[in-house]
């Protein structure tokens, strides 16, 4: 991998003398790569290209090279990849779409790293390698951002943005025939220059590798900002048509990113604002409350308030001391609040602005200070805004940003000067506020939980699952999920005796293994208070659904929750928490997580659901055992982590949450087919 991405020796297959052609651009970029020590140009029809000797075939290149660029038609790709692999070359960039050739190319690679197909290549900025087939800015500014994108157009757009984002590595990974996003990211994290990562993803081709590299980024405090596409029904179909990939589900992406503290962007504007916030500006080091914004417009102050509330980005509450100091600085009629409008007559604007900004920065509840103004070109030589920002940046070690509401109005030279001083200029109300939210969130990002495994317990239940001998309630109990005592009976007398043993009132349910949803077949009988009621209920269930029936003590009324394990085609087993039982149709939202989870993550899953209000004691009701529910979610996550590869699904519904604890009263376990 390193050999390919740091290619010192490069062969350019398909080099051309014709200006503007793909082969000409490809050769031009390699020849102006400062890190390439030797380049061989290959074209059977030319003796010289761009004043360089040209060989007729890759086979004529005298030694194995680090990197081969394949600017050839699809019909020639398999032979060229096989040749490069056989020569011992390090890696290749496959620019062509390679339609229908995935399996053949993967087989031909046989140890050869491949970037692509259907990609635009890569620029290793810090190592001086330009392995691309299109002319990109020369030089690409060097800096802290590592970018990996499935989209070639996004790759080019982000290299060309007027902001001049600064990169350590930029990769257009395309179809990822061999080398994946995780591979590129793992390399990028070895570069000391990489301090923030941007990802644009259609799919996930190596979930374990991606989990490992995201954990590495989190361990080294490297923020990762990711934009995913293909989460809508139409979008998923387009991903399949475009690249032949399986698009990731929205819930699966959320689970993956939440587990490793990845900041998710909804669009390219948010991605770029977020990357700039992390790359150019300071980090939140002492999280305390929220953001503070200063405006020169009352309407734009209201706009920021409205958008921030929709996005869940908190404004910091101001201390009485801060409020008093602001009141003394503002002209009559202006309120000392956050967000703050400072524009009155405009007199002494630099001093008023600087003093208000520094006062907000001194408040312990303020984590980020933003001058939220439209950074329009000024024609009267007024430099009060940039001077006030400079005074603020010198005064505080907190993040200082400019939040412009309109990207098309930003003064380019002034924005560049501010960025050079370490002050990000964010170019949109929504995208900028989301970027500030990511700054806040990064300071409280989760630590990925330890993925410990009880190998003895895992082996015991793995053997039972393979043998088809699993008691679902015993499985839950062994992993620490409280369960109702459950006895299985096969005749009426046994049912009556079992009910007496566990204590009335009891619940009878069909235990027919072919029935997955008992309510749909009227397979449950409740509130059975004596032997006669049990006998009658058993006779009814056995007559319709077979003799096997479970007997349980009736659990006291509580809030019903559902815990589930389901398989995502890309990420594998995921844990679901949702309303259960009779609430499932009323409260339809769900939380999804990647197992295992710690208590904080489990509590967050519960808190996101509307049923959390019921657990807390809705409208004067008694508070229920939320802590016990969190413990059960953590325990269920351990089960999913240890046995998920052997399970197609697990459905615990309902798990009843009462005042004193939780109890699973029904569970379905579906092993994966052998």
XYZ file of C-alpha atoms in Angstrom, residues 4 7 9-16 22-23 25-27 29-30 39-43 58 65-73 76-77 80-81 84 89-96 113-116 120-122 130-133:
56
model
C 1.832 2.414 -4.377
C 5.418 5.712 -5.819
C 9.096 4.821 -9.813
C 6.090 5.051 -12.114
C 5.076 3.556 -15.456
C 2.480 5.480 -17.467
C 0.717 3.068 -19.836
C -1.144 4.942 -22.550
C 0.967 8.109 -22.463
C 0.151 10.459 -25.330
C -6.230 11.564 -21.243
C -2.809 10.054 -21.905
C -2.772 14.713 -18.960
C -1.775 11.514 -17.158
C 1.852 11.804 -18.326
C 0.862 15.047 -14.030
C 3.429 12.304 -13.385
C 8.977 7.731 -14.851
C 8.648 5.412 -17.846
C 6.152 6.394 -20.530
C 4.536 3.527 -22.449
C 2.814 3.680 -25.846
C 4.922 -2.320 -19.861
C 7.989 -0.158 -10.518
C 6.135 1.139 -7.499
C 3.132 2.353 -9.467
C 1.533 1.739 -12.861
C -1.021 4.149 -14.324
C -3.342 2.338 -16.725
C -4.837 4.740 -19.226
C -6.037 1.934 -21.497
C -9.440 0.751 -22.778
C -6.989 -4.278 -22.293
C -7.259 -3.895 -18.527
C -2.267 -5.152 -18.206
C -3.147 -5.835 -14.561
C 1.892 -5.663 -13.687
C 4.948 -3.939 -9.589
C 3.590 -2.396 -6.398
C 0.215 -1.041 -7.433
C -1.866 0.322 -10.276
C -4.452 3.001 -10.888
C -7.338 1.750 -13.039
C -9.037 4.854 -14.398
C -11.516 3.117 -16.716
C -2.751 -3.057 -5.045
C -5.326 -1.275 -7.226
C -6.803 2.203 -6.866
C -10.094 2.211 -8.804
C -9.541 9.738 -10.927
C -6.492 8.478 -9.052
C -4.769 10.115 -6.117
C 0.317 13.043 -8.681
C -1.229 9.793 -9.975
C -4.174 11.360 -11.795
C -5.538 11.498 -15.308
